[in-house]
Short mmCIF file of C-alpha atoms and ligand atoms in Angstrom, two decimals:
data_model
loop_
_atom_site.label_atom_id
_atom_site.label_comp_id
_atom_site.label_asym_id
_atom_site.label_seq_id
_atom_site.Cartn_x
_atom_site.Cartn_y
_atom_site.Cartn_z
CA MET J 144 42.40 -5.46 -78.56
CA GLU J 145 38.76 -6.34 -79.09
CA VAL J 146 36.02 -4.95 -76.85
CA LEU J 147 33.11 -7.38 -76.68
CA GLU J 148 29.87 -6.08 -75.22
CA THR J 149 27.48 -8.93 -75.89
CA VAL J 150 27.40 -12.69 -75.45
CA GLY J 151 27.06 -12.94 -79.23
CA ALA J 152 30.20 -10.85 -79.80
CA LEU J 153 32.13 -12.99 -77.29
CA ARG J 154 30.99 -16.19 -78.99
CA SER J 155 31.95 -14.90 -82.45
CA TRP J 156 35.36 -13.79 -81.17
CA ILE J 157 35.97 -17.22 -79.63
CA ALA J 158 34.84 -18.95 -82.81
CA GLY J 159 37.51 -17.04 -84.70
CA ARG J 160 40.38 -18.04 -82.40
CA GLU J 161 41.11 -21.41 -84.03
CA ASN J 162 41.31 -23.39 -80.76
CA ARG J 163 43.92 -21.14 -79.21
CA PRO J 164 43.51 -21.53 -75.39
CA ARG J 165 42.49 -18.59 -73.25
CA VAL J 166 43.25 -17.36 -69.76
CA LEU J 167 40.43 -15.37 -68.20
CA VAL J 168 40.98 -12.48 -65.77
CA PRO J 169 37.63 -11.61 -64.17
CA THR J 170 37.34 -8.08 -62.73
CA MET J 171 34.77 -5.49 -61.79
CA GLY J 172 36.75 -2.69 -63.44
CA ALA J 173 38.21 0.40 -61.71
CA LEU J 174 41.46 -1.33 -62.49
CA HIS J 175 44.68 -0.64 -60.60
CA ALA J 176 48.15 -2.16 -60.28
CA GLY J 177 46.71 -5.18 -58.44
CA HIS J 178 44.62 -6.05 -61.49
CA ALA J 179 47.59 -5.36 -63.78
CA SER J 180 49.56 -7.94 -61.81
CA LEU J 181 46.88 -10.54 -62.62
CA LEU J 182 47.37 -9.91 -66.33
CA GLU J 183 51.12 -10.28 -65.86
CA ALA J 184 50.62 -13.51 -63.86
CA ALA J 185 48.36 -14.80 -66.64
CA ALA J 186 51.00 -14.12 -69.30
CA SER J 187 53.84 -15.66 -67.34
CA ALA J 188 51.97 -18.77 -66.09
CA ARG J 189 50.23 -19.47 -69.39
CA PRO J 190 52.30 -18.12 -72.29
CA ASP J 191 50.37 -20.55 -74.51
CA CYS J 192 47.15 -18.63 -73.89
CA GLU J 193 45.49 -15.49 -75.15
CA CYS J 194 44.29 -13.18 -72.39
CA LEU J 195 40.61 -12.27 -72.03
CA VAL J 196 39.69 -9.77 -69.30
CA SER J 197 36.11 -9.43 -68.12
CA ILE J 198 34.94 -6.11 -66.72
CA PHE J 199 31.56 -6.49 -65.10
CA VAL J 200 30.16 -5.01 -61.90
CA ASN J 201 28.17 -8.06 -60.90
CA PRO J 202 24.89 -7.01 -59.26
CA THR J 203 24.21 -10.39 -57.62
CA GLN J 204 27.26 -10.20 -55.37
CA PHE J 205 26.17 -6.91 -53.78
CA GLY J 206 23.72 -6.98 -50.88
CA PRO J 207 20.99 -4.42 -50.20
CA GLY J 208 22.58 -1.19 -48.99
CA GLU J 209 26.01 -2.09 -50.38
CA ASP J 210 27.84 0.04 -52.94
CA TYR J 211 26.60 -1.43 -56.27
CA GLU J 212 25.28 1.92 -57.52
CA ARG J 213 28.30 3.95 -56.48
CA TYR J 214 30.94 1.30 -57.32
CA PRO J 215 33.64 3.20 -59.28
CA ARG J 216 33.39 2.88 -63.06
CA THR J 217 36.46 3.99 -65.07
CA PHE J 218 35.93 2.13 -68.34
CA ASP J 219 38.21 4.08 -70.68
CA GLU J 220 41.17 3.91 -68.31
CA ASP J 221 40.44 0.20 -67.74
CA LEU J 222 40.63 -0.52 -71.47
CA ALA J 223 43.93 1.37 -71.72
CA LEU J 224 45.39 -0.71 -68.86
CA CYS J 225 44.24 -3.99 -70.42
CA GLU J 226 45.66 -3.04 -73.79
CA SER J 227 48.98 -1.94 -72.28
CA ARG J 228 49.32 -5.34 -70.54
CA GLY J 229 48.72 -7.27 -73.72
CA ALA J 230 45.10 -8.44 -73.32
CA GLU J 231 43.67 -9.75 -76.60
CA ALA J 232 40.07 -8.94 -75.67
CA VAL J 233 37.85 -7.41 -73.00
CA PHE J 234 34.37 -8.74 -72.33
CA ALA J 235 32.26 -5.94 -70.83
CA PRO J 236 28.54 -6.70 -71.02
CA GLU J 237 25.61 -4.79 -69.49
CA ALA J 238 23.98 -6.52 -66.53
CA SER J 239 20.88 -7.25 -68.62
CA GLU J 240 23.04 -9.20 -71.06
CA LEU J 241 24.00 -11.74 -68.38
CA TYR J 242 20.91 -11.68 -66.16
CA PRO J 243 17.43 -11.99 -67.65
CA ALA J 244 14.97 -9.94 -65.57
CA ASP J 245 13.31 -13.16 -64.36
CA ALA J 246 16.53 -15.17 -63.87
CA SER J 247 15.82 -18.02 -61.46
CA VAL J 248 18.92 -20.23 -61.49
CA SER J 249 22.03 -19.56 -59.43
CA VAL J 250 25.04 -21.39 -58.01
CA ALA J 251 25.42 -21.73 -54.23
CA GLU J 252 28.46 -22.71 -52.17
CA ASN J 253 27.43 -23.87 -48.74
CA ARG J 254 30.50 -24.46 -46.62
CA LEU J 255 33.38 -22.02 -47.11
CA SER J 256 30.87 -19.21 -47.70
CA ARG J 257 29.33 -19.46 -44.25
CA VAL J 258 32.19 -17.76 -42.41
CA LEU J 259 34.22 -14.53 -42.59
CA CYS J 260 32.93 -12.25 -45.41
CA GLY J 261 30.10 -14.68 -46.14
CA ALA J 262 28.75 -14.28 -42.60
CA SER J 263 28.47 -10.50 -42.88
CA ARG J 264 27.63 -10.42 -46.62
CA VAL J 265 24.93 -13.07 -46.90
CA GLY J 266 24.49 -14.22 -50.51
CA HIS J 267 27.70 -12.53 -51.67
CA PHE J 268 29.55 -15.73 -52.57
CA ASP J 269 26.51 -17.21 -54.31
CA GLY J 270 26.63 -14.12 -56.53
CA VAL J 271 30.36 -14.66 -57.07
CA CYS J 272 29.89 -18.36 -57.87
CA THR J 273 27.04 -17.61 -60.25
CA ILE J 274 28.93 -15.00 -62.25
CA VAL J 275 32.16 -17.00 -62.34
CA ALA J 276 30.27 -20.10 -63.51
CA LYS J 277 28.61 -18.03 -66.24
CA LEU J 278 31.95 -16.58 -67.35
CA PHE J 279 33.57 -20.03 -67.39
CA LEU J 280 30.70 -21.42 -69.47
CA LEU J 281 30.71 -18.47 -71.87
CA ALA J 282 34.48 -18.10 -72.29
CA SER J 283 35.60 -21.73 -71.76
CA PRO J 284 39.03 -20.62 -70.53
CA ALA J 285 41.88 -23.07 -69.97
CA ALA J 286 42.89 -21.03 -66.92
CA ALA J 287 41.65 -18.12 -64.82
CA VAL J 288 43.54 -15.80 -62.46
CA PHE J 289 42.28 -14.58 -59.08
CA GLY J 290 43.99 -12.42 -56.46
CA GLU J 291 44.91 -13.58 -52.98
CA LYS J 292 43.66 -10.18 -51.84
CA ASP J 293 40.19 -11.80 -51.88
CA TYR J 294 41.43 -14.93 -50.16
CA GLN J 295 38.04 -16.40 -49.28
CA GLN J 296 36.81 -15.80 -52.83
CA LEU J 297 39.82 -17.71 -54.16
CA ALA J 298 39.04 -20.65 -51.84
CA VAL J 299 35.35 -20.61 -52.84
CA ILE J 300 36.25 -20.57 -56.53
CA ARG J 301 38.63 -23.50 -56.14
CA ARG J 302 35.70 -25.35 -54.56
CA LEU J 303 33.36 -24.29 -57.38
CA VAL J 304 35.79 -25.66 -59.93
CA ARG J 305 36.33 -28.89 -58.01
CA ASP J 306 32.68 -29.60 -57.25
CA LEU J 307 31.25 -28.65 -60.66
CA HIS J 308 34.14 -30.16 -62.64
CA PHE J 309 35.06 -27.01 -64.54
CA PRO J 310 38.13 -27.83 -66.66
CA VAL J 311 39.77 -24.56 -65.65
CA GLU J 312 43.17 -24.17 -64.00
CA ILE J 313 42.93 -21.65 -61.16
CA LEU J 314 45.98 -19.41 -60.80
CA ALA J 315 46.48 -17.34 -57.63
CA ALA J 316 48.32 -14.00 -57.69
CA PRO J 317 49.80 -12.37 -54.55
CA THR J 318 48.34 -9.16 -53.14
CA VAL J 319 49.75 -5.94 -54.55
CA ARG J 320 50.13 -3.22 -51.91
CA GLU J 321 50.65 0.52 -51.66
CA ALA J 322 54.04 1.67 -50.35
CA ASP J 323 52.72 1.73 -46.75
CA GLY J 324 51.31 -1.80 -47.02
CA LEU J 325 47.62 -1.06 -47.65
CA ALA J 326 46.26 -3.67 -50.06
CA MET J 327 45.30 -1.99 -53.34
CA SER J 328 41.54 -1.94 -53.82
CA SER J 329 39.07 -0.13 -56.04
CA ARG J 330 37.34 0.88 -52.80
CA ASN J 331 40.39 2.69 -51.32
CA ARG J 332 39.29 5.80 -53.20
CA TYR J 333 36.29 6.08 -50.85
CA LEU J 334 38.61 6.71 -47.88
CA SER J 335 39.12 10.22 -46.49
CA PRO J 336 42.78 11.29 -46.20
CA ALA J 337 42.78 10.46 -42.47
CA GLU J 338 41.11 7.09 -43.02
CA ARG J 339 43.57 6.33 -45.82
CA LEU J 340 46.46 7.03 -43.47
CA HIS J 341 45.11 4.80 -40.69
CA ALA J 342 44.00 2.01 -43.05
CA ALA J 343 47.62 0.94 -43.51
CA GLY J 344 47.50 -0.18 -39.87
CA ILE J 345 45.49 -3.27 -40.86
CA HIS J 346 48.38 -4.80 -42.78
CA ARG J 347 50.90 -3.72 -40.12
CA ALA J 348 48.86 -5.55 -37.47
CA LEU J 349 48.44 -8.67 -39.62
CA ARG J 350 52.14 -8.78 -40.37
CA GLU J 351 53.14 -8.23 -36.76
CA VAL J 352 50.89 -11.03 -35.52
CA ALA J 353 52.03 -13.38 -38.31
CA ALA J 354 55.64 -12.74 -37.26
CA GLY J 355 54.73 -13.35 -33.60
CA ILE J 356 53.17 -16.69 -34.51
CA ALA J 357 56.18 -17.66 -36.60
CA ASN J 358 58.71 -16.85 -33.87
CA GLY J 359 56.71 -18.48 -31.09
CA ALA J 360 55.84 -15.29 -29.19
CA LEU J 361 52.13 -15.96 -29.84
CA PRO J 362 51.90 -19.70 -29.19
CA SER J 363 48.16 -20.30 -29.67
CA PRO J 364 45.52 -18.97 -32.07
CA ALA J 365 43.54 -17.59 -29.11
CA ILE J 366 46.51 -15.53 -27.92
CA ALA J 367 47.31 -14.42 -31.48
CA ARG J 368 43.67 -13.49 -32.08
CA SER J 369 43.53 -11.33 -29.00
CA GLU J 370 46.77 -9.58 -29.98
CA LEU J 371 45.28 -8.93 -33.43
CA HIS J 372 42.16 -7.46 -31.79
CA ARG J 373 44.31 -5.27 -29.57
CA LEU J 374 46.38 -3.95 -32.49
CA VAL J 375 43.53 -3.37 -34.95
CA GLY J 376 41.27 -2.10 -32.16
CA SER J 377 43.76 0.67 -31.46
CA ILE J 378 43.73 2.01 -35.05
CA PRO J 379 41.85 5.34 -35.02
CA GLY J 380 38.52 5.07 -36.87
CA ALA J 381 38.72 1.29 -37.38
CA ARG J 382 35.53 -0.71 -36.75
CA ILE J 383 36.23 -4.44 -36.80
CA ASP J 384 33.93 -6.71 -38.82
CA TYR J 385 36.06 -9.79 -38.21
CA LEU J 386 39.63 -10.77 -37.40
CA GLU J 387 40.34 -14.46 -37.82
CA ILE J 388 43.14 -16.99 -37.76
CA ALA J 389 42.02 -19.84 -39.94
CA ASP J 390 43.15 -22.99 -41.68
CA SER J 391 44.39 -21.71 -45.04
CA GLY J 392 42.55 -24.44 -46.96
CA THR J 393 39.23 -24.96 -45.17
CA LEU J 394 39.01 -21.43 -43.67
CA GLU J 395 37.91 -23.02 -40.39
CA SER J 396 38.86 -21.12 -37.27
CA LEU J 397 42.05 -22.63 -35.84
CA GLU J 398 42.13 -23.91 -32.27
CA ARG J 399 45.81 -24.80 -32.29
CA PHE J 400 48.75 -24.29 -34.59
CA GLY J 401 49.70 -27.47 -36.38
CA PRO J 402 50.94 -28.76 -39.69
CA THR J 403 48.34 -26.97 -41.87
CA PRO J 404 49.30 -23.41 -42.78
CA ALA J 405 47.42 -20.66 -40.96
CA ARG J 406 45.96 -17.59 -42.64
CA LEU J 407 45.22 -14.30 -40.86
CA LEU J 408 42.19 -12.56 -42.29
CA ALA J 409 40.64 -9.19 -41.52
CA ALA J 410 37.62 -7.12 -42.51
CA VAL J 411 37.54 -3.63 -41.08
CA HIS J 412 35.25 -0.64 -41.66
CA PHE J 413 36.54 2.90 -41.92
CA GLY J 414 33.45 5.11 -42.05
CA SER J 415 31.23 3.55 -44.73
CA THR J 416 34.12 1.76 -46.45
CA ARG J 417 34.76 -1.90 -45.73
CA LEU J 418 38.33 -3.10 -46.34
CA ILE J 419 39.61 -6.67 -46.33
CA ASP J 420 43.13 -8.03 -46.14
CA ASN J 421 44.95 -11.25 -45.27
CA VAL J 422 48.44 -12.65 -44.85
CA GLY J 423 49.94 -16.11 -44.54
CA VAL J 424 52.05 -17.17 -41.58
CA PRO J 425 55.68 -17.90 -42.43
CA LYS J 426 56.53 -21.55 -41.82
CA LEU J 427 56.55 -22.44 -38.12
CA ASN J 428 59.82 -23.71 -36.67
CA GLY J 429 59.84 -27.46 -36.22
P1 AMP E 530 37.70 -6.87 -58.27
O1 AMP E 530 37.75 -6.05 -59.51
O2 AMP E 530 37.95 -6.11 -57.02
O3 AMP E 530 36.49 -7.77 -58.20
O4 AMP E 530 38.94 -7.85 -58.35
C1 AMP E 530 39.19 -8.60 -59.51
C2 AMP E 530 40.35 -9.51 -59.24
O5 AMP E 530 41.49 -8.72 -58.90
C3 AMP E 530 40.12 -10.47 -58.07
O6 AMP E 530 40.67 -11.73 -58.38
C4 AMP E 530 40.88 -9.80 -56.95
O7 AMP E 530 41.32 -10.70 -55.96
C5 AMP E 530 42.04 -9.19 -57.70
N1 AMP E 530 42.63 -8.09 -56.94
C6 AMP E 530 42.01 -7.00 -56.45
N2 AMP E 530 42.88 -6.23 -55.75
C7 AMP E 530 44.07 -6.86 -55.80
C8 AMP E 530 45.38 -6.59 -55.26
N3 AMP E 530 45.61 -5.50 -54.53
N4 AMP E 530 46.37 -7.47 -55.52
C9 AMP E 530 46.14 -8.58 -56.27
N5 AMP E 530 44.95 -8.90 -56.80
C10 AMP E 530 43.93 -8.05 -56.57
#
C-alpha cells in the first residue's frame, strides 16, 4: 500500500495506474469498524476499482471553538486498518498542502445545508463540499463511498455531484453500531463512562419512534416528534441540539407522513461531545 503525502505524489501514483478506475473513501482518520465497512462496501460494489483512502482532518469544516485541534489522530493504526482491508493507497496530506494560506475559493451548498447540522454548525457543509470537490478533482475517482451515519452530509454530497456534474458514483454504506446500538464515531472516545452508557439511548429512542410510525401508533410527524423529544429528553446528561423527522431526500421537516420515506435525525450533546445519529422508517402500511 502506498502512502501519498503530497498532491505531487498522488498525481504520480495516478499516472502510473494505467487507467484503472478508483473508488475513493474520504475520512478524517481515527478509523474504526464503521470506516472499515466503507472499504468493504467499496470493494464489493466496485470490484473493478482500486481503493484509495484519504485521511485528512479538514480544517474548513470545523467552526471556531469546535474540536479541530483535539480531533483524535491515530495515523499508524489507520494505515494498518487500510492495508488490512485491501486499500491500494492512502492520501494523507498536511493542511497546507491542500489550502494555500490565502485560499479564497470555496464551494457552497445553499439549500440542504441550511437545516439540521448546518443550522448549528454554520459553514460546516461548505467546508465539506470544498474538500470533497478538491478530492474529486485531485483523485478523479469513478466512485466514492460515504456513510449513512452522516446522513445530511451524504445528501449534500449527492447534490454537489449533481449540481457540479462530477462524474462520480456515490455509494452509501449503512451505519455500523456498537453492540448497544450507539453509532460508531471517532468522537465516542471523548465520552465519560457514564455518558457512553447513556449515549446508547439516542438510537433506542430513534428506533422506538420509527417503529411507532411504522405501526401507526404515532400517526403524524408532530406526534412522533414530541415522543422523540420525550424519550431523548429523559436520557440522563443528554442536551438536545435537534430532533427531526424529515423527508429522506430533501431533508425538509415533514408535516404529514406520505409516500416519500421519512428519516429520523438527531444531534445530542453529552458534556462537550456532540453526537449525531439517524434511522429510516420501515415502509408504512398501505
Ligand atoms: P469521518 O472520518 O468521521 O469524517 O467519516 C468518514 C466517513 O466514514 C464518512 O462517510 C462517514 O459517514 C463514515 N462513517 C463514520 N462513522 C460511521 C459508522 N459508524 N458507520 C458507517 N460509516 C461511518
